[in-house]
Amino acid sequence: MATDEHGGMVHVASLADLAETGRTVVRVDNRAVALFHHDGDIYAVDNRCPHMGFPLSEGTVEEGMLTCHWHHARFELAEGDTFDPWADDVQTFPTEIRDEEGDNQVYLDPDPPTDVSPGVRWRNRLADGLHENIPLVMAKAVVGLDDVDSEAVDGFHTPLQTAVDFGTKYRASGWGRGLTTLGCAATLYGQVGGRDRRRAMYLGVREVADECAGEPPRFQGYAFDNRDLSKARLRSWFRDTVEVRDADGAERCLLTAVETLDPADVADIVFTAATDSLYLDAGHTLDFLNTAFATLDHLGWVGGGDRDEPNAARVLASTVERLTEATRAEELSSWRTPVDVAGLCFDAAERLDDCVAAGAGRDWTEPEGFVDTLLSDDPEAILEALTGAIRVGATRRELADAVVRAATRRVAWFSTNNEFSDWNTVHHTFSYANAVYEATGRTSTDALYRGCFDAAISVYLDRFLNSPRAPVPEPESDGSDRDPTTVREDLLDCFDEQGQVNRAGSLVVEHFDAGGDPAALKQTLGRGLLREDAGFHTLQNVMWGLERYDALATRPDADWEAQLALVAPARYMAAHFPTRREHEQTFSIATRLHRGERLHEAE
């Protein structure tokens, strides 16, 4: 087709021919463009329906409205604006009629100016998908953002910031499963490879949208005008307001702390209040709080999105009701009878200051069998072992690490003779213990020793779920002669069949015996997770397992502990897979459309 030397317009058709047929399809710069002669005017649009790629030339035009005949998406013909948010706007091209020796010809501009850059457009579409809770729109936006080469937007920070802005505003009860899923997906992002990173972000944003759907918005409170309040005063007020379940008062205290204190001091205040009571909401509260802080690690404490306040203010303010509305374990009969383990935890907490003072300046070496003690059936001995360790110098991080290793065994040894729902029970302990461990890297408050006590007692309460203990294979001294790639393929195949729990654990161990690359194994677990309609707990379990492996892999004499950290999530995954993979289908559609595939023509 001829190109105009003056203005970049391209000749595409004879007006007489177009008027006779009413429509035609032309190719301009290897792009199919649909031309319509309607009500005496000429219109040009991208021939691919922006919803799922069906040819718009096969649609209907009536009263200036173009309707696609596949899913009935509707578009205003002149500018391409859609009537249906799930469809997206269609690209239009300016046209003009030129008289060439008495014969009118149609020209169009193949490269019209755009109002926004591709990155901003995809970010806006992500916001649309969040507001309307449309998975395909969100999937397209995540794929599109990841494909944009721009300093202003990218496939990680932009979806994360956009979803955090949305989730902290449009759910009255604040931080919940959706935002925690988003935070976990952001952490998982660095552990998986290739397209699975896109899958991780899609998982996070769609869960935020799903949890916010139909919910009233949240109206954030205000910090106190007094900026001279000390950390000690704010911490005291925050703890008191949380204790009496005063969410409004607690929020004002926390917002003031965010504006006047450094992040470590804010974390001190938050995690101290979170451990004043025991094992809040079956561990979810401290777990969610830690994920909120982890999300701020990714986004930045001060930086923000489309709203005026910094990230830390809106993120942390949204977590307050996790504290004030939580069920406290000391209120539960399981923590009071037949043994009053809640009372034992509170007694240990009362001795904590003396224990810390005794251990000051000392270095602790974990004694042989310490984790076995934590797995015993004597809660008094468990707490005595923990307080004794503090007296001889055990740090918060060292003690939390030991408790996490005990909690990992509860998952790795979970017996399939138990009820299926009890996978959640051992998972709650495992996730809570990991969150306590991570929190020790955010603040030096001694209150986190109390989190260790709670986690260890929850490990104790889960002991019957390891009766009988599941058979976890030991490493073979002679190794395995199988190709590690084949072992990984078998592991993915294992997740295609229900009930392959013990086999999944065996394959993880065999991969190590075969000398396989741990990074490749972690990516395989990530692939197995992200292709499924995985539940919130499964995502957490895998994320914590991968993080745990990294924490243990470089330690001397911790090879088996590190392997067990991946055995546990592999078994958990096998218990919960396969699923319908509905979301993988949506993600696949978005990916194929982005590549320009014609979904309407062939499988």
XYZ file of C-alpha atoms in Angstrom:
603
model
C 0.000 0.000 0.000
C 1.200 3.455 -0.836
C 2.405 5.719 1.929
C 1.867 9.459 1.779
C 5.144 11.321 1.797
C 3.502 14.208 3.601
C 2.003 13.191 6.935
C 2.450 9.432 7.100
C -1.057 8.595 5.865
C -1.418 5.243 4.086
C -3.723 4.490 1.178
C -5.953 1.538 2.092
C -9.062 1.404 -0.122
C -11.283 2.942 -2.737
C -14.224 4.779 -1.195
C -16.591 3.400 -3.840
C -15.575 -0.194 -3.126
C -15.848 0.313 0.627
C -19.241 1.968 0.303
C -20.481 -0.982 -1.735
C -19.298 -3.697 0.700
C -19.743 -1.688 3.915
C -16.592 -3.149 5.400
C -13.253 -4.662 4.519
C -10.011 -5.762 6.153
C -6.653 -4.327 5.135
C -3.150 -4.951 6.387
C -1.060 -1.997 7.454
C 2.416 -2.544 8.874
C 1.569 -6.243 9.291
C -1.512 -5.351 11.325
C -5.078 -6.241 10.326
C -7.324 -3.157 10.323
C -11.102 -3.316 9.857
C -12.613 -0.511 7.757
C -16.298 0.348 8.087
C -18.492 2.603 5.955
C -21.252 3.658 8.343
C -23.701 6.571 8.263
C -21.695 8.220 5.503
C -18.401 8.185 7.457
C -15.303 5.959 7.371
C -14.016 4.253 10.501
C -10.888 2.159 11.047
C -10.248 -0.108 14.047
C -7.832 -2.868 14.954
C -9.474 -6.003 13.614
C -8.593 -8.022 16.742
C -11.216 -7.670 19.442
C -9.247 -6.546 22.526
C -11.183 -9.043 24.630
C -10.133 -12.337 23.021
C -8.988 -11.545 19.502
C -12.046 -12.372 17.391
C -12.187 -10.464 14.051
C -14.267 -7.338 14.563
C -14.901 -7.241 10.810
C -17.327 -10.098 11.453
C -19.227 -8.055 14.010
C -22.283 -5.832 13.738
C -22.408 -2.048 13.401
C -25.585 -0.281 14.416
C -26.093 3.358 15.441
C -22.365 3.905 15.839
C -21.893 0.820 18.024
C -19.628 -2.037 16.947
C -20.476 -5.402 18.549
C -18.106 -8.370 18.459
C -19.910 -11.595 17.602
C -17.895 -13.886 19.886
C -18.568 -12.550 23.399
C -20.679 -9.528 22.408
C -18.200 -6.896 23.514
C -19.417 -3.467 22.403
C -17.418 -0.465 21.241
C -18.127 3.145 20.331
C -16.986 3.051 16.740
C -15.397 6.499 16.373
C -12.989 6.419 19.349
C -12.999 2.717 20.202
C -14.165 3.128 23.803
C -15.759 -0.026 25.169
C -19.129 -0.281 26.852
C -17.838 -3.351 28.729
C -14.903 -3.025 31.165
C -13.957 -6.673 30.631
C -13.277 -6.030 26.939
C -10.854 -3.055 26.901
C -10.924 -0.234 24.355
C -10.102 -1.036 20.735
C -7.417 0.880 18.870
C -8.808 3.256 16.233
C -7.023 4.915 13.332
C -7.771 8.388 11.895
C -9.036 8.284 8.310
C -9.511 10.801 5.543
C -10.914 10.841 1.999
C -8.751 12.172 -0.806
C -9.876 13.014 -4.309
C -7.375 11.507 -6.727
C -8.246 12.388 -10.320
C -11.957 12.281 -9.597
C -11.786 9.001 -7.703
C -12.154 9.222 -3.874
C -9.618 7.159 -1.969
C -9.448 6.185 1.738
C -6.296 6.898 3.712
C -5.531 6.154 7.353
C -2.831 7.008 9.874
C -1.186 3.681 10.870
C 0.609 5.175 13.868
C -1.718 7.635 15.601
C -0.482 9.499 18.687
C -1.421 7.961 22.028
C -2.583 9.696 25.176
C -0.595 7.415 27.520
C 2.427 5.161 27.294
C 1.957 1.372 27.125
C 3.106 1.034 30.724
C 0.613 3.547 32.037
C -2.123 1.970 29.947
C -1.458 -1.457 31.422
C -1.297 -0.027 34.919
C -4.674 1.630 34.377
C -6.097 -1.619 33.050
C -4.825 -3.424 36.131
C -6.669 -0.884 38.271
C -9.802 -1.506 36.195
C -9.459 -5.252 36.715
C -9.040 -4.799 40.461
C -12.081 -2.542 40.739
C -14.308 -4.843 38.682
C -12.693 -8.107 39.881
C -12.106 -9.348 36.313
C -9.377 -12.029 36.284
C -8.667 -11.898 32.531
C -8.160 -8.130 32.611
C -5.753 -8.489 35.528
C -3.872 -11.315 33.800
C -3.511 -9.281 30.598
C -2.269 -6.289 32.586
C 0.318 -8.331 34.497
C 1.614 -9.870 31.257
C 1.610 -6.479 29.526
C 3.450 -4.734 32.363
C 6.101 -7.430 32.447
C 6.671 -6.899 28.722
C 7.106 -3.112 29.012
C 10.655 -1.814 29.028
C 10.306 1.363 31.062
C 11.777 2.990 34.139
C 8.318 4.184 35.183
C 6.642 0.768 35.295
C 7.712 -2.847 35.513
C 6.283 -6.309 36.022
C 6.982 -6.421 39.754
C 6.721 -3.084 41.529
C 3.887 -1.684 39.446
C 1.419 -4.561 40.030
C 2.482 -4.744 43.671
C 2.058 -1.019 44.332
C -1.209 -0.827 42.408
C -2.711 -3.777 44.270
C -1.526 -2.517 47.672
C -3.063 0.900 46.971
C -6.327 -0.801 46.058
C -6.401 -3.413 48.809
C -5.655 -1.021 51.658
C -8.416 1.327 50.505
C -11.287 -0.887 49.416
C -11.709 -3.301 52.316
C -13.103 -1.818 55.511
C -11.594 -4.496 57.758
C -8.162 -3.884 56.283
C -5.290 -6.272 55.741
C -6.440 -9.841 55.204
C -5.924 -12.953 53.143
C -5.774 -11.067 49.835
C -2.993 -8.651 50.714
C -1.105 -11.375 52.547
C -1.306 -13.521 49.422
C 0.036 -10.575 47.436
C 2.931 -10.150 49.866
C 3.733 -13.867 49.739
C 3.608 -13.801 45.934
C 6.052 -10.879 45.950
C 8.455 -12.881 48.107
C 8.001 -15.940 45.894
C 8.739 -13.794 42.818
C 12.476 -13.986 43.427
C 12.419 -17.763 43.907
C 10.753 -18.763 40.645
C 11.814 -18.321 37.070
C 10.605 -17.044 33.739
C 6.889 -16.842 33.184
C 6.180 -18.111 36.704
C 7.060 -14.643 37.945
C 4.122 -13.331 35.959
C 1.981 -16.099 37.417
C 3.019 -15.076 40.926
C 1.987 -11.462 40.421
C -1.271 -12.495 38.782
C -2.019 -14.706 41.772
C -1.384 -11.847 44.171
C -3.438 -9.173 42.443
C -6.426 -11.413 41.726
C -6.606 -12.492 45.381
C -6.646 -8.848 46.468
C -9.480 -8.135 44.040
C -11.413 -11.199 45.134
C -11.251 -10.350 48.830
C -12.210 -6.721 48.263
C -15.122 -7.519 45.931
C -18.371 -6.304 47.441
C -16.678 -4.871 50.531
C -17.139 -1.310 51.787
C -14.090 0.973 51.565
C -11.738 1.741 54.397
C -11.397 5.260 55.809
C -7.995 5.789 57.343
C -7.588 7.680 60.607
C -5.062 10.361 61.482
C -1.875 10.602 63.492
C -1.774 12.715 66.636
C -0.667 16.316 66.132
C 1.884 15.926 68.938
C 5.121 14.829 67.284
C 7.091 14.782 70.550
C 5.560 11.580 71.898
C 8.236 9.072 72.889
C 8.501 5.536 71.629
C 7.829 4.261 75.146
C 4.630 6.315 75.431
C 3.347 5.281 72.003
C 4.152 1.631 72.674
C 2.308 1.749 75.997
C -0.736 3.408 74.436
C -0.759 1.037 71.490
C -0.610 -2.035 73.713
C -3.365 -0.678 75.954
C -5.681 0.155 73.055
C -5.104 -3.247 71.464
C -5.772 -4.950 74.785
C -9.217 -3.327 75.074
C -9.886 -3.814 71.316
C -9.971 -0.084 70.576
C -9.141 -0.064 66.852
C -9.528 3.695 66.382
C -7.206 4.571 69.243
C -4.679 1.944 68.234
C -4.636 3.245 64.670
C -3.889 6.807 65.775
C -1.026 5.570 67.964
C 0.412 3.485 65.126
C 0.131 6.258 62.535
C 1.928 8.620 64.890
C 4.675 6.041 65.387
C 5.048 5.657 61.610
C 5.456 9.418 61.198
C 7.902 9.929 64.078
C 9.909 6.715 64.564
C 12.198 4.609 62.430
C 10.947 1.289 61.013
C 12.694 -0.881 63.613
C 11.004 1.037 66.443
C 7.611 0.748 64.735
C 8.185 -2.993 64.372
C 9.047 -3.143 68.079
C 5.703 -1.557 68.955
C 3.688 -3.768 66.599
C 5.270 -7.113 67.488
C 5.229 -6.360 71.199
C 1.464 -5.838 71.042
C 1.100 -8.914 68.838
C 2.677 -11.127 71.502
C 0.936 -9.640 74.563
C -1.721 -12.301 73.996
C -1.072 -15.818 72.815
C -1.073 -17.157 69.246
C -3.606 -14.633 67.954
C -6.098 -15.985 65.402
C -4.347 -19.370 65.216
C -1.135 -17.556 64.324
C -2.569 -15.557 61.439
C -2.211 -12.172 63.123
C 1.553 -12.147 63.590
C 1.944 -13.918 60.267
C -0.058 -11.211 58.458
C 1.789 -8.436 60.283
C 5.138 -9.846 59.227
C 3.934 -10.075 55.612
C 2.837 -6.432 55.779
C 6.360 -5.455 56.815
C 7.815 -7.708 54.093
C 5.626 -5.944 51.536
C 7.045 -2.620 52.718
C 10.515 -4.086 52.183
C 9.574 -4.532 48.530
C 7.799 -1.193 48.051
C 9.753 1.100 50.326
C 8.695 2.607 53.639
C 8.263 6.178 52.435
C 7.403 5.748 48.751
C 3.785 5.677 47.671
C 1.443 5.132 44.795
C -1.515 7.244 43.759
C -2.408 8.301 47.280
C -0.793 11.033 49.334
C 0.286 9.108 52.438
C 3.466 6.967 52.381
C 3.285 3.218 51.989
C 4.005 2.506 55.651
C 1.065 4.577 56.876
C -1.623 2.920 54.775
C -0.142 -0.589 54.966
C 0.349 -0.703 58.719
C -2.831 1.203 59.546
C -4.751 -1.445 57.608
C -3.400 -4.181 59.939
C -4.790 -2.792 63.203
C -7.968 -4.874 63.224
C -5.856 -8.010 62.896
C -4.809 -7.199 66.463
C -7.950 -5.738 67.983
C -10.399 -8.301 66.557
C -8.247 -11.400 66.975
C -9.176 -14.511 68.929
C -6.674 -14.958 71.753
C -5.421 -18.485 72.387
C -5.785 -18.039 76.159
C -9.536 -17.834 75.479
C -9.578 -21.327 73.919
C -10.207 -24.528 75.819
C -7.463 -26.311 73.865
C -4.921 -23.994 75.475
C -6.452 -24.363 78.936
C -7.349 -28.042 79.292
C -6.318 -30.735 80.036
C -3.065 -28.820 80.589
C -3.143 -25.055 81.094
C -0.457 -24.359 78.505
C -1.619 -20.740 78.289
C -0.777 -20.296 81.938
C 2.610 -21.916 81.360
C 3.319 -19.437 78.538
C 2.382 -16.465 80.692
C 4.564 -17.806 83.547
C 7.514 -18.111 81.163
C 6.900 -14.567 79.927
C 7.005 -13.276 83.512
C 10.462 -14.820 83.915
C 11.660 -13.436 80.592
C 13.375 -10.267 81.857
C 15.436 -12.266 84.361
C 16.362 -14.814 81.700
C 17.493 -12.118 79.258
C 19.551 -10.420 81.973
C 21.228 -13.712 82.871
C 22.118 -14.382 79.240
C 23.484 -10.928 78.472
C 26.946 -11.119 76.899
C 26.863 -14.904 76.571
C 26.922 -17.028 73.416
C 24.599 -19.991 73.082
C 25.469 -23.251 71.411
C 22.403 -25.337 70.665
C 22.725 -28.584 72.637
C 22.259 -31.919 70.950
C 18.637 -33.034 71.051
C 17.269 -29.525 71.631
C 14.765 -29.782 68.772
C 13.764 -33.249 69.989
C 12.882 -31.669 73.334
C 10.688 -29.143 71.530
C 8.916 -32.087 69.877
C 8.297 -33.874 73.169
C 4.987 -34.364 74.973
C 5.962 -32.366 78.084
C 5.021 -28.665 77.764
C 6.794 -27.723 80.981
C 10.026 -29.281 79.747
C 9.625 -27.476 76.425
C 9.271 -24.059 78.039
C 12.039 -24.824 80.516
C 14.340 -25.686 77.600
C 13.490 -22.370 75.929
C 13.907 -20.193 79.019
C 17.065 -22.103 79.923
C 18.495 -21.364 76.501
C 17.774 -17.641 76.949
C 19.584 -17.722 80.311
C 22.745 -18.945 78.613
C 22.646 -16.455 75.748
C 20.262 -17.753 73.058
C 19.225 -14.863 70.862
C 15.685 -14.328 69.625
C 16.721 -15.425 66.130
C 18.540 -18.548 67.339
C 15.608 -19.635 69.443
C 13.079 -18.900 66.715
C 15.161 -20.908 64.267
C 15.075 -23.960 66.517
C 11.302 -23.682 66.905
C 10.854 -23.373 63.129
C 12.852 -26.554 62.619
C 10.545 -28.346 65.041
C 7.472 -26.955 63.263
C 8.899 -28.064 59.914
C 9.011 -31.630 61.158
C 5.344 -31.512 62.071
C 4.515 -30.817 58.399
C 7.104 -33.224 56.982
C 5.931 -35.982 59.347
C 2.197 -35.300 59.023
C 0.345 -38.586 58.870
C -2.178 -39.029 56.080
C -4.286 -41.007 58.571
C -5.388 -37.664 59.970
C -8.365 -35.679 58.747
C -7.543 -33.607 55.708
C -8.373 -30.329 57.479
C -5.584 -30.983 59.977
C -3.042 -30.092 57.309
C -4.145 -26.542 58.180
C -3.371 -27.122 61.838
C 0.281 -28.043 61.310
C 0.560 -25.357 58.656
C -0.632 -22.624 61.030
C 2.124 -23.526 63.475
C 4.730 -23.731 60.709
C 3.730 -20.362 59.245
C 3.551 -18.651 62.638
C 6.977 -19.946 63.673
C 8.484 -18.721 60.402
C 6.881 -15.316 60.868
C 8.384 -15.030 64.349
C 11.771 -15.934 62.891
C 11.442 -13.296 60.163
C 10.263 -10.695 62.675
C 13.482 -11.147 64.668
C 15.249 -9.590 61.687
C 13.040 -6.492 61.871
C 13.296 -5.546 65.524
C 15.357 -6.363 68.589
C 12.410 -6.433 70.977
C 12.620 -9.216 73.553
C 8.862 -9.625 73.164
C 9.580 -11.980 70.274
C 10.867 -14.533 72.773
C 7.211 -14.781 73.755
C 6.404 -15.589 70.124
C 8.878 -18.475 70.410
C 7.034 -19.736 73.482
C 3.684 -19.613 71.677
C 5.038 -21.349 68.581
C 6.695 -24.094 70.616
C 3.482 -24.779 72.537
C 1.569 -24.936 69.263
C 4.138 -27.504 68.083
C 3.371 -29.417 71.268
C -0.391 -29.261 70.692
C 0.118 -30.645 67.157
C 1.991 -33.723 68.395
C -0.871 -36.160 67.793
C -0.838 -35.274 64.087
C 2.502 -37.072 63.848
C 1.043 -40.302 65.242
C 2.048 -42.337 63.421
C 4.892 -40.371 61.942
C 4.872 -40.274 58.153
C 7.773 -42.108 56.500
C 10.225 -39.467 55.318
C 13.106 -41.166 53.481
C 16.619 -40.665 54.703
C 19.340 -39.629 52.240
C 21.046 -42.535 50.500
C 24.773 -42.621 51.127
C 25.391 -43.986 47.610
C 23.222 -41.327 45.988
C 20.842 -41.856 43.088
C 21.834 -42.669 39.529
C 18.790 -40.975 38.013
C 19.000 -37.738 36.070
C 17.835 -34.885 38.369
C 15.849 -33.431 35.454
C 13.851 -36.648 35.281
C 13.269 -36.547 39.033
C 11.912 -33.007 38.762
C 9.633 -34.041 35.905
C 8.370 -36.934 38.017
C 7.682 -34.514 40.864
C 5.499 -32.350 38.637
C 3.742 -35.493 37.372
C 3.235 -36.512 40.989
C 1.151 -33.349 41.540
C -1.132 -34.449 38.691
C -2.489 -37.328 40.766
C -4.278 -37.090 44.079
C -2.814 -38.642 47.184
C 0.859 -38.838 46.185
C 1.967 -37.264 49.455
C 4.705 -39.640 50.510
C 5.994 -40.071 46.952
C 6.430 -36.306 46.650
C 8.632 -36.265 49.740
C 10.668 -39.186 48.410
C 11.260 -37.455 45.087
C 12.591 -34.342 46.806
C 15.094 -36.436 48.739
C 16.021 -38.386 45.604
C 16.711 -35.124 43.778
C 19.288 -34.226 46.405
C 20.738 -37.759 46.323
C 21.139 -37.399 42.539
C 23.135 -34.196 42.988
C 20.393 -32.017 41.533
C 20.517 -28.233 41.562
C 18.498 -26.939 44.546
C 17.575 -23.776 42.625
C 16.045 -25.908 39.852
C 14.131 -27.936 42.445
C 12.781 -24.763 44.047
C 11.678 -23.493 40.650
C 9.954 -26.818 40.009
C 8.044 -26.493 43.274
C 7.167 -22.944 42.268
C 5.909 -24.124 38.881
C 3.850 -26.855 40.521
C 2.295 -24.298 42.860
C 1.574 -21.501 40.419
C -0.118 -23.608 37.737
C -2.748 -24.694 40.286
C -5.691 -22.888 41.883
C -3.655 -23.112 45.055
C -5.190 -22.040 48.336
C -3.745 -19.354 50.550
C -2.190 -21.845 52.967
C -0.502 -23.813 50.186
C 1.095 -20.645 48.855
C 2.358 -19.761 52.319
C 3.660 -23.264 52.925
C 5.696 -23.305 49.736
C 6.999 -19.771 50.226
C 8.139 -20.522 53.769
C 9.688 -23.816 52.675
C 11.793 -22.091 50.019
C 12.802 -19.324 52.418
C 13.661 -21.905 55.072
C 15.875 -23.804 52.656
C 17.817 -20.630 51.906
C 18.283 -19.962 55.630
C 19.674 -23.458 56.217
C 21.528 -24.315 53.013
C 24.765 -22.537 53.884
C 25.024 -23.837 57.434
C 27.527 -26.576 58.174
C 25.965 -29.939 59.072
C 22.468 -28.723 58.142
C 22.047 -30.571 54.840
C 19.249 -32.809 56.080
C 17.492 -29.912 57.796
C 17.612 -27.989 54.510
C 16.242 -30.948 52.561
C 13.441 -31.361 55.076
C 12.496 -27.720 54.474
C 11.595 -28.694 50.885
C 10.157 -32.106 51.746
C 7.524 -30.438 53.934
C 5.978 -28.173 51.236
C 6.250 -30.910 48.600
C 4.131 -33.198 50.779
C 1.699 -30.368 51.520
C 1.349 -29.603 47.808
C 0.745 -33.251 46.918
C -2.027 -33.409 49.505
C -3.823 -30.442 47.906
C -3.182 -31.033 44.187
C -4.307 -31.288 41.479
C -6.955 -28.591 41.263
C -9.127 -27.504 38.332
C -6.410 -25.050 37.185
C -9.031 -22.494 36.286
C -6.689 -19.570 36.869
C -3.938 -21.166 34.798
C -6.402 -21.287 31.908
C -7.051 -17.554 32.283
C -3.337 -16.816 32.499
C -2.690 -18.945 29.409
C -5.363 -17.064 27.459
C -3.827 -13.722 28.439
C -0.363 -14.924 27.433
C -1.493 -16.279 24.066
C -3.444 -13.126 23.268
C -0.387 -11.024 24.107
C 1.583 -13.075 21.581
C -1.074 -12.424 18.966
C -2.429 -15.965 18.753
C -5.876 -16.544 17.237
C -7.779 -18.390 19.938
C -10.947 -18.590 17.850
C -9.334 -20.605 15.076
C -7.775 -23.698 16.656
C -6.807 -25.324 19.944
